[in-house]
Amino acid sequence: MATAKKITIHDVALAAGVSVSTVSLVLSGKGRISTATGERVNAAIEELGFVRNRQASALRGGQSGVIGLIVRDLSAPFYAELTAGLTEALEAQGRMVFLLHGGKDGEQLAQRFSLLLNQGVDGVVIAGAAGSSDDLRRMAEEKAIPVIFASRASYLDDVDTVRPDNMQAAQLLTEHLIRNGHQRIAWLGGQSSSLTRAERVGGYCATLLKFGLPFHSDWV
């Protein structure tokens, strides 16, 4: 039985009526390509069933089109929503997500991080597993891979983070309770070693002082 012919980038270019270099630019998302040309190329890709060889692309141009995502707890609804949203946004850019479960252990995080770097990802997003070791920075710098921490603060200096303003959130919550007549307000939640908890407790304490209420250490 004859095997199906493998569709190549040359076939896509011929079907779309453009050059091979134009198809390559559309696939990489680089260069100035008109909307009409991009749509024509993508239509040809879909019609022919062209599958991009990401490993070969990475060897040629240093871009794999894959972003690594390390999530602290895949079972938590918050991280499930974060993963879904990030995946949708990256797929709209023609990228794929390489998802790994980071766990709560720092050693596990370093192992997962190293695995992603060895897979040739273009960047890594660490969600909820804030690193406390310079090992992550060193490994990323060696391979020139950008790293972003999402949803939680990092103990590392000079790293990009996308996260809530924990202090402001605690301030708003505490102020809401005070303005509704509550004065004996305790704080529950978070491990003592958590930087996120420290930020939230800071906002809570600052608001108590702002309204002239006493702080009780045994209420935290």
PDB file of C-alpha atoms in Angstrom:
ATOM      1  CA  MET A   1       0.000   0.000   0.000  1.00  0.00           C
ATOM      2  CA  ALA A   2       1.387   3.384  -0.991  1.00  0.00           C
ATOM      3  CA  THR A   3       2.221   5.791   1.782  1.00  0.00           C
ATOM      4  CA  ALA A   4       0.770   9.290   1.770  1.00  0.00           C
ATOM      5  CA  LYS A   5       3.083  11.987   0.454  1.00  0.00           C
ATOM      6  CA  LYS A   6       4.515  14.171   3.181  1.00  0.00           C
ATOM      7  CA  ILE A   7       3.401  17.768   2.759  1.00  0.00           C
ATOM      8  CA  THR A   8       6.315  20.198   2.755  1.00  0.00           C
ATOM      9  CA  ILE A   9       6.665  23.951   3.041  1.00  0.00           C
ATOM     10  CA  HIS A  10       7.224  24.016  -0.741  1.00  0.00           C
ATOM     11  CA  ASP A  11       3.777  22.477  -1.271  1.00  0.00           C
ATOM     12  CA  VAL A  12       2.228  25.146   0.936  1.00  0.00           C
ATOM     13  CA  ALA A  13       4.005  27.918  -0.959  1.00  0.00           C
ATOM     14  CA  LEU A  14       2.812  26.522  -4.303  1.00  0.00           C
ATOM     15  CA  ALA A  15      -0.788  26.173  -3.104  1.00  0.00           C
ATOM     16  CA  ALA A  16      -0.833  29.690  -1.636  1.00  0.00           C
ATOM     17  CA  GLY A  17       0.912  31.252  -4.643  1.00  0.00           C
ATOM     18  CA  VAL A  18       3.725  32.718  -2.547  1.00  0.00           C
ATOM     19  CA  SER A  19       7.400  32.099  -1.995  1.00  0.00           C
ATOM     20  CA  VAL A  20       8.801  29.604   0.491  1.00  0.00           C
ATOM     21  CA  SER A  21      10.303  32.484   2.475  1.00  0.00           C
ATOM     22  CA  THR A  22       6.847  34.056   2.824  1.00  0.00           C
ATOM     23  CA  VAL A  23       5.438  30.814   4.223  1.00  0.00           C
ATOM     24  CA  SER A  24       8.368  30.652   6.626  1.00  0.00           C
ATOM     25  CA  LEU A  25       7.643  34.199   7.818  1.00  0.00           C
ATOM     26  CA  VAL A  26       3.986  33.360   8.406  1.00  0.00           C
ATOM     27  CA  LEU A  27       4.934  30.249  10.401  1.00  0.00           C
ATOM     28  CA  SER A  28       7.425  32.142  12.557  1.00  0.00           C
ATOM     29  CA  GLY A  29       5.222  35.198  13.010  1.00  0.00           C
ATOM     30  CA  LYS A  30       8.073  37.449  11.893  1.00  0.00           C
ATOM     31  CA  GLY A  31       8.312  40.031   9.157  1.00  0.00           C
ATOM     32  CA  ARG A  32       5.655  42.240   7.622  1.00  0.00           C
ATOM     33  CA  ILE A  33       3.099  40.038   5.939  1.00  0.00           C
ATOM     34  CA  SER A  34      -0.257  41.397   4.795  1.00  0.00           C
ATOM     35  CA  THR A  35      -3.381  40.018   6.416  1.00  0.00           C
ATOM     36  CA  ALA A  36      -4.614  38.694   3.075  1.00  0.00           C
ATOM     37  CA  THR A  37      -1.339  36.850   2.404  1.00  0.00           C
ATOM     38  CA  GLY A  38      -1.260  35.411   5.917  1.00  0.00           C
ATOM     39  CA  GLU A  39      -4.829  34.150   5.573  1.00  0.00           C
ATOM     40  CA  ARG A  40      -4.028  32.591   2.200  1.00  0.00           C
ATOM     41  CA  VAL A  41      -0.995  30.786   3.587  1.00  0.00           C
ATOM     42  CA  ASN A  42      -2.878  29.563   6.662  1.00  0.00           C
ATOM     43  CA  ALA A  43      -5.738  28.353   4.468  1.00  0.00           C
ATOM     44  CA  ALA A  44      -3.263  26.349   2.375  1.00  0.00           C
ATOM     45  CA  ILE A  45      -1.693  24.911   5.517  1.00  0.00           C
ATOM     46  CA  GLU A  46      -5.081  23.758   6.781  1.00  0.00           C
ATOM     47  CA  GLU A  47      -6.235  22.412   3.422  1.00  0.00           C
ATOM     48  CA  LEU A  48      -3.052  20.428   2.824  1.00  0.00           C
ATOM     49  CA  GLY A  49      -2.709  19.271   6.425  1.00  0.00           C
ATOM     50  CA  PHE A  50       0.803  20.640   6.715  1.00  0.00           C
ATOM     51  CA  VAL A  51       2.483  19.859  10.053  1.00  0.00           C
ATOM     52  CA  ARG A  52       5.347  22.068  11.081  1.00  0.00           C
ATOM     53  CA  ASN A  53       8.541  20.323  12.182  1.00  0.00           C
ATOM     54  CA  ARG A  54       9.225  22.364  15.298  1.00  0.00           C
ATOM     55  CA  GLN A  55      12.520  20.649  16.112  1.00  0.00           C
ATOM     56  CA  ALA A  56      13.914  21.436  12.692  1.00  0.00           C
ATOM     57  CA  SER A  57      12.677  25.007  12.989  1.00  0.00           C
ATOM     58  CA  ALA A  58      14.418  25.358  16.319  1.00  0.00           C
ATOM     59  CA  LEU A  59      17.709  24.122  14.854  1.00  0.00           C
ATOM     60  CA  ARG A  60      17.465  26.562  11.935  1.00  0.00           C
ATOM     61  CA  GLY A  61      16.249  29.682  13.651  1.00  0.00           C
ATOM     62  CA  GLY A  62      16.528  29.146  17.387  1.00  0.00           C
ATOM     63  CA  GLN A  63      12.743  29.226  17.893  1.00  0.00           C
ATOM     64  CA  SER A  64      10.721  26.142  18.786  1.00  0.00           C
ATOM     65  CA  GLY A  65       7.352  27.838  19.154  1.00  0.00           C
ATOM     66  CA  VAL A  66       6.943  26.084  22.523  1.00  0.00           C
ATOM     67  CA  ILE A  67       6.551  27.821  25.896  1.00  0.00           C
ATOM     68  CA  GLY A  68       7.131  25.845  29.078  1.00  0.00           C
ATOM     69  CA  LEU A  69       4.596  26.211  31.885  1.00  0.00           C
ATOM     70  CA  ILE A  70       5.283  24.921  35.393  1.00  0.00           C
ATOM     71  CA  VAL A  71       2.161  24.947  37.584  1.00  0.00           C
ATOM     72  CA  ARG A  72       2.307  24.473  41.349  1.00  0.00           C
ATOM     73  CA  ASP A  73      -0.974  22.564  41.667  1.00  0.00           C
ATOM     74  CA  LEU A  74      -2.803  21.334  38.566  1.00  0.00           C
ATOM     75  CA  SER A  75      -5.814  20.267  40.639  1.00  0.00           C
ATOM     76  CA  ALA A  76      -6.494  23.762  41.991  1.00  0.00           C
ATOM     77  CA  PRO A  77      -9.255  25.653  40.107  1.00  0.00           C
ATOM     78  CA  PHE A  78      -7.226  28.884  40.109  1.00  0.00           C
ATOM     79  CA  TYR A  79      -4.261  27.287  38.342  1.00  0.00           C
ATOM     80  CA  ALA A  80      -6.551  25.367  35.989  1.00  0.00           C
ATOM     81  CA  GLU A  81      -8.065  28.674  34.835  1.00  0.00           C
ATOM     82  CA  LEU A  82      -4.632  30.271  34.557  1.00  0.00           C
ATOM     83  CA  THR A  83      -3.392  27.358  32.442  1.00  0.00           C
ATOM     84  CA  ALA A  84      -6.436  27.500  30.162  1.00  0.00           C
ATOM     85  CA  GLY A  85      -6.131  31.249  29.654  1.00  0.00           C
ATOM     86  CA  LEU A  86      -2.409  31.184  28.962  1.00  0.00           C
ATOM     87  CA  THR A  87      -2.768  28.231  26.584  1.00  0.00           C
ATOM     88  CA  GLU A  88      -5.504  30.010  24.637  1.00  0.00           C
ATOM     89  CA  ALA A  89      -3.450  33.199  24.363  1.00  0.00           C
ATOM     90  CA  LEU A  90      -0.320  31.363  23.198  1.00  0.00           C
ATOM     91  CA  GLU A  91      -2.215  29.227  20.681  1.00  0.00           C
ATOM     92  CA  ALA A  92      -3.593  32.438  19.166  1.00  0.00           C
ATOM     93  CA  GLN A  93       0.052  33.358  18.513  1.00  0.00           C
ATOM     94  CA  GLY A  94       0.770  29.981  16.926  1.00  0.00           C
ATOM     95  CA  ARG A  95       2.640  28.670  19.967  1.00  0.00           C
ATOM     96  CA  MET A  96       2.278  25.507  22.030  1.00  0.00           C
ATOM     97  CA  VAL A  97       2.421  24.945  25.786  1.00  0.00           C
ATOM     98  CA  PHE A  98       4.625  22.314  27.417  1.00  0.00           C
ATOM     99  CA  LEU A  99       2.869  21.805  30.778  1.00  0.00           C
ATOM    100  CA  LEU A 100       4.518  20.348  33.876  1.00  0.00           C
ATOM    101  CA  HIS A 101       3.385  19.970  37.481  1.00  0.00           C
ATOM    102  CA  GLY A 102       5.820  21.810  39.728  1.00  0.00           C
ATOM    103  CA  GLY A 103       4.697  20.687  43.164  1.00  0.00           C
ATOM    104  CA  LYS A 104       5.592  22.437  46.405  1.00  0.00           C
ATOM    105  CA  ASP A 105       9.171  21.229  46.654  1.00  0.00           C
ATOM    106  CA  GLY A 106      11.964  23.544  45.499  1.00  0.00           C
ATOM    107  CA  GLU A 107      14.072  20.637  44.246  1.00  0.00           C
ATOM    108  CA  GLN A 108      11.199  19.404  42.086  1.00  0.00           C
ATOM    109  CA  LEU A 109      10.834  22.879  40.606  1.00  0.00           C
ATOM    110  CA  ALA A 110      14.512  22.980  39.631  1.00  0.00           C
ATOM    111  CA  GLN A 111      14.233  19.542  37.998  1.00  0.00           C
ATOM    112  CA  ARG A 112      11.151  20.540  35.985  1.00  0.00           C
ATOM    113  CA  PHE A 113      12.806  23.805  34.995  1.00  0.00           C
ATOM    114  CA  SER A 114      15.932  22.021  33.780  1.00  0.00           C
ATOM    115  CA  LEU A 115      13.808  19.547  31.800  1.00  0.00           C
ATOM    116  CA  LEU A 116      12.049  22.356  29.948  1.00  0.00           C
ATOM    117  CA  LEU A 117      15.310  24.093  29.098  1.00  0.00           C
ATOM    118  CA  ASN A 118      16.714  20.843  27.708  1.00  0.00           C
ATOM    119  CA  GLN A 119      13.605  20.470  25.533  1.00  0.00           C
ATOM    120  CA  GLY A 120      14.468  23.718  23.764  1.00  0.00           C
ATOM    121  CA  VAL A 121      11.500  25.851  24.829  1.00  0.00           C
ATOM    122  CA  ASP A 122      11.465  29.528  23.889  1.00  0.00           C
ATOM    123  CA  GLY A 123      10.574  30.659  27.411  1.00  0.00           C
ATOM    124  CA  VAL A 124       9.240  29.462  30.749  1.00  0.00           C
ATOM    125  CA  VAL A 125       6.296  30.620  32.849  1.00  0.00           C
ATOM    126  CA  ILE A 126       6.362  29.521  36.499  1.00  0.00           C
ATOM    127  CA  ALA A 127       2.888  29.729  38.026  1.00  0.00           C
ATOM    128  CA  GLY A 128       2.544  29.615  41.789  1.00  0.00           C
ATOM    129  CA  ALA A 129       5.905  27.982  42.466  1.00  0.00           C
ATOM    130  CA  ALA A 130       8.077  30.923  43.427  1.00  0.00           C
ATOM    131  CA  GLY A 131      11.757  30.061  43.352  1.00  0.00           C
ATOM    132  CA  SER A 132      14.125  30.953  46.156  1.00  0.00           C
ATOM    133  CA  SER A 133      17.334  29.784  44.531  1.00  0.00           C
ATOM    134  CA  ASP A 134      19.679  31.475  42.077  1.00  0.00           C
ATOM    135  CA  ASP A 135      19.966  28.103  40.303  1.00  0.00           C
ATOM    136  CA  LEU A 136      16.928  28.970  38.176  1.00  0.00           C
ATOM    137  CA  ARG A 137      18.439  32.283  37.127  1.00  0.00           C
ATOM    138  CA  ARG A 138      21.773  30.661  36.311  1.00  0.00           C
ATOM    139  CA  MET A 139      20.213  27.895  34.202  1.00  0.00           C
ATOM    140  CA  ALA A 140      18.040  30.388  32.304  1.00  0.00           C
ATOM    141  CA  GLU A 141      20.945  32.762  31.639  1.00  0.00           C
ATOM    142  CA  GLU A 142      23.129  29.937  30.332  1.00  0.00           C
ATOM    143  CA  LYS A 143      20.561  29.166  27.628  1.00  0.00           C
ATOM    144  CA  ALA A 144      19.346  32.775  27.209  1.00  0.00           C
ATOM    145  CA  ILE A 145      15.758  31.742  28.004  1.00  0.00           C
ATOM    146  CA  PRO A 146      13.306  34.351  29.382  1.00  0.00           C
ATOM    147  CA  VAL A 147      11.459  33.420  32.579  1.00  0.00           C
ATOM    148  CA  ILE A 148       8.248  34.902  33.988  1.00  0.00           C
ATOM    149  CA  PHE A 149       6.748  34.234  37.408  1.00  0.00           C
ATOM    150  CA  ALA A 150       2.943  34.316  37.413  1.00  0.00           C
ATOM    151  CA  SER A 151       0.486  34.685  40.306  1.00  0.00           C
ATOM    152  CA  ARG A 152       3.130  34.605  43.041  1.00  0.00           C
ATOM    153  CA  ALA A 153       6.050  36.757  44.099  1.00  0.00           C
ATOM    154  CA  SER A 154       9.610  35.542  43.670  1.00  0.00           C
ATOM    155  CA  TYR A 155      12.518  35.827  46.046  1.00  0.00           C
ATOM    156  CA  LEU A 156      14.774  36.293  43.034  1.00  0.00           C
ATOM    157  CA  ASP A 157      15.713  39.861  42.143  1.00  0.00           C
ATOM    158  CA  ASP A 158      15.283  41.296  38.661  1.00  0.00           C
ATOM    159  CA  VAL A 159      12.779  38.727  37.385  1.00  0.00           C
ATOM    160  CA  ASP A 160       9.605  39.525  35.483  1.00  0.00           C
ATOM    161  CA  THR A 161       6.400  38.825  37.376  1.00  0.00           C
ATOM    162  CA  VAL A 162       2.697  38.965  36.516  1.00  0.00           C
ATOM    163  CA  ARG A 163       0.720  38.734  39.732  1.00  0.00           C
ATOM    164  CA  PRO A 164      -1.911  40.345  41.935  1.00  0.00           C
ATOM    165  CA  ASP A 165      -1.076  43.216  44.277  1.00  0.00           C
ATOM    166  CA  ASN A 166      -1.350  41.157  47.458  1.00  0.00           C
ATOM    167  CA  MET A 167      -0.789  44.055  49.825  1.00  0.00           C
ATOM    168  CA  GLN A 168      -3.448  46.226  48.212  1.00  0.00           C
ATOM    169  CA  ALA A 169      -5.920  43.328  48.142  1.00  0.00           C
ATOM    170  CA  ALA A 170      -5.463  42.771  51.902  1.00  0.00           C
ATOM    171  CA  GLN A 171      -5.810  46.492  52.536  1.00  0.00           C
ATOM    172  CA  LEU A 172      -9.088  46.694  50.639  1.00  0.00           C
ATOM    173  CA  LEU A 173     -10.482  43.628  52.382  1.00  0.00           C
ATOM    174  CA  THR A 174      -9.527  44.819  55.860  1.00  0.00           C
ATOM    175  CA  GLU A 175     -10.841  48.326  55.195  1.00  0.00           C
ATOM    176  CA  HIS A 176     -14.146  46.890  53.973  1.00  0.00           C
ATOM    177  CA  LEU A 177     -14.590  45.001  57.259  1.00  0.00           C
ATOM    178  CA  ILE A 178     -13.672  48.045  59.342  1.00  0.00           C
ATOM    179  CA  ARG A 179     -16.068  50.334  57.483  1.00  0.00           C
ATOM    180  CA  ASN A 180     -18.811  47.795  58.137  1.00  0.00           C
ATOM    181  CA  GLY A 181     -18.300  48.100  61.875  1.00  0.00           C
ATOM    182  CA  HIS A 182     -15.884  45.241  62.566  1.00  0.00           C
ATOM    183  CA  GLN A 183     -12.893  45.937  64.835  1.00  0.00           C
ATOM    184  CA  ARG A 184     -11.713  42.557  66.143  1.00  0.00           C
ATOM    185  CA  ILE A 185     -10.267  41.279  62.863  1.00  0.00           C
ATOM    186  CA  ALA A 186      -7.944  38.258  62.699  1.00  0.00           C
ATOM    187  CA  TRP A 187      -5.898  37.005  59.738  1.00  0.00           C
ATOM    188  CA  LEU A 188      -5.971  33.350  58.720  1.00  0.00           C
ATOM    189  CA  GLY A 189      -4.192  31.655  55.842  1.00  0.00           C
ATOM    190  CA  GLY A 190      -0.802  31.047  54.297  1.00  0.00           C
ATOM    191  CA  GLN A 191       2.419  29.409  55.451  1.00  0.00           C
ATOM    192  CA  SER A 192       4.790  31.517  57.542  1.00  0.00           C
ATOM    193  CA  SER A 193       7.521  31.125  54.901  1.00  0.00           C
ATOM    194  CA  SER A 194       5.297  32.384  52.075  1.00  0.00           C
ATOM    195  CA  LEU A 195       6.229  35.723  50.518  1.00  0.00           C
ATOM    196  CA  THR A 196       2.638  36.089  49.306  1.00  0.00           C
ATOM    197  CA  ARG A 197       1.398  35.703  52.881  1.00  0.00           C
ATOM    198  CA  ALA A 198       3.915  38.277  54.097  1.00  0.00           C
ATOM    199  CA  GLU A 199       2.617  40.811  51.579  1.00  0.00           C
ATOM    200  CA  ARG A 200      -1.002  40.188  52.556  1.00  0.00           C
ATOM    201  CA  VAL A 201      -0.306  40.385  56.281  1.00  0.00           C
ATOM    202  CA  GLY A 202       1.566  43.621  55.630  1.00  0.00           C
ATOM    203  CA  GLY A 203      -1.517  45.104  53.992  1.00  0.00           C
ATOM    204  CA  TYR A 204      -3.701  43.884  56.847  1.00  0.00           C
ATOM    205  CA  CYS A 205      -1.430  45.421  59.505  1.00  0.00           C
ATOM    206  CA  ALA A 206      -1.070  48.710  57.635  1.00  0.00           C
ATOM    207  CA  THR A 207      -4.848  49.097  57.457  1.00  0.00           C
ATOM    208  CA  LEU A 208      -5.296  48.398  61.161  1.00  0.00           C
ATOM    209  CA  LEU A 209      -2.763  51.127  61.953  1.00  0.00           C
ATOM    210  CA  LYS A 210      -4.426  53.492  59.474  1.00  0.00           C
ATOM    211  CA  PHE A 211      -7.723  53.219  61.367  1.00  0.00           C
ATOM    212  CA  GLY A 212      -6.129  53.249  64.810  1.00  0.00           C
ATOM    213  CA  LEU A 213      -6.898  49.620  65.628  1.00  0.00           C
ATOM    214  CA  PRO A 214      -4.457  47.493  67.672  1.00  0.00           C
ATOM    215  CA  PHE A 215      -2.480  44.667  66.122  1.00  0.00           C
ATOM    216  CA  HIS A 216      -2.489  41.365  68.013  1.00  0.00           C
ATOM    217  CA  SER A 217       0.242  38.949  66.965  1.00  0.00           C
ATOM    218  CA  ASP A 218      -1.782  35.992  68.262  1.00  0.00           C
ATOM    219  CA  TRP A 219      -4.574  36.886  65.815  1.00  0.00           C
ATOM    220  CA  VAL A 220      -2.353  36.134  62.821  1.00  0.00           C
TER     221      VAL A 220
END
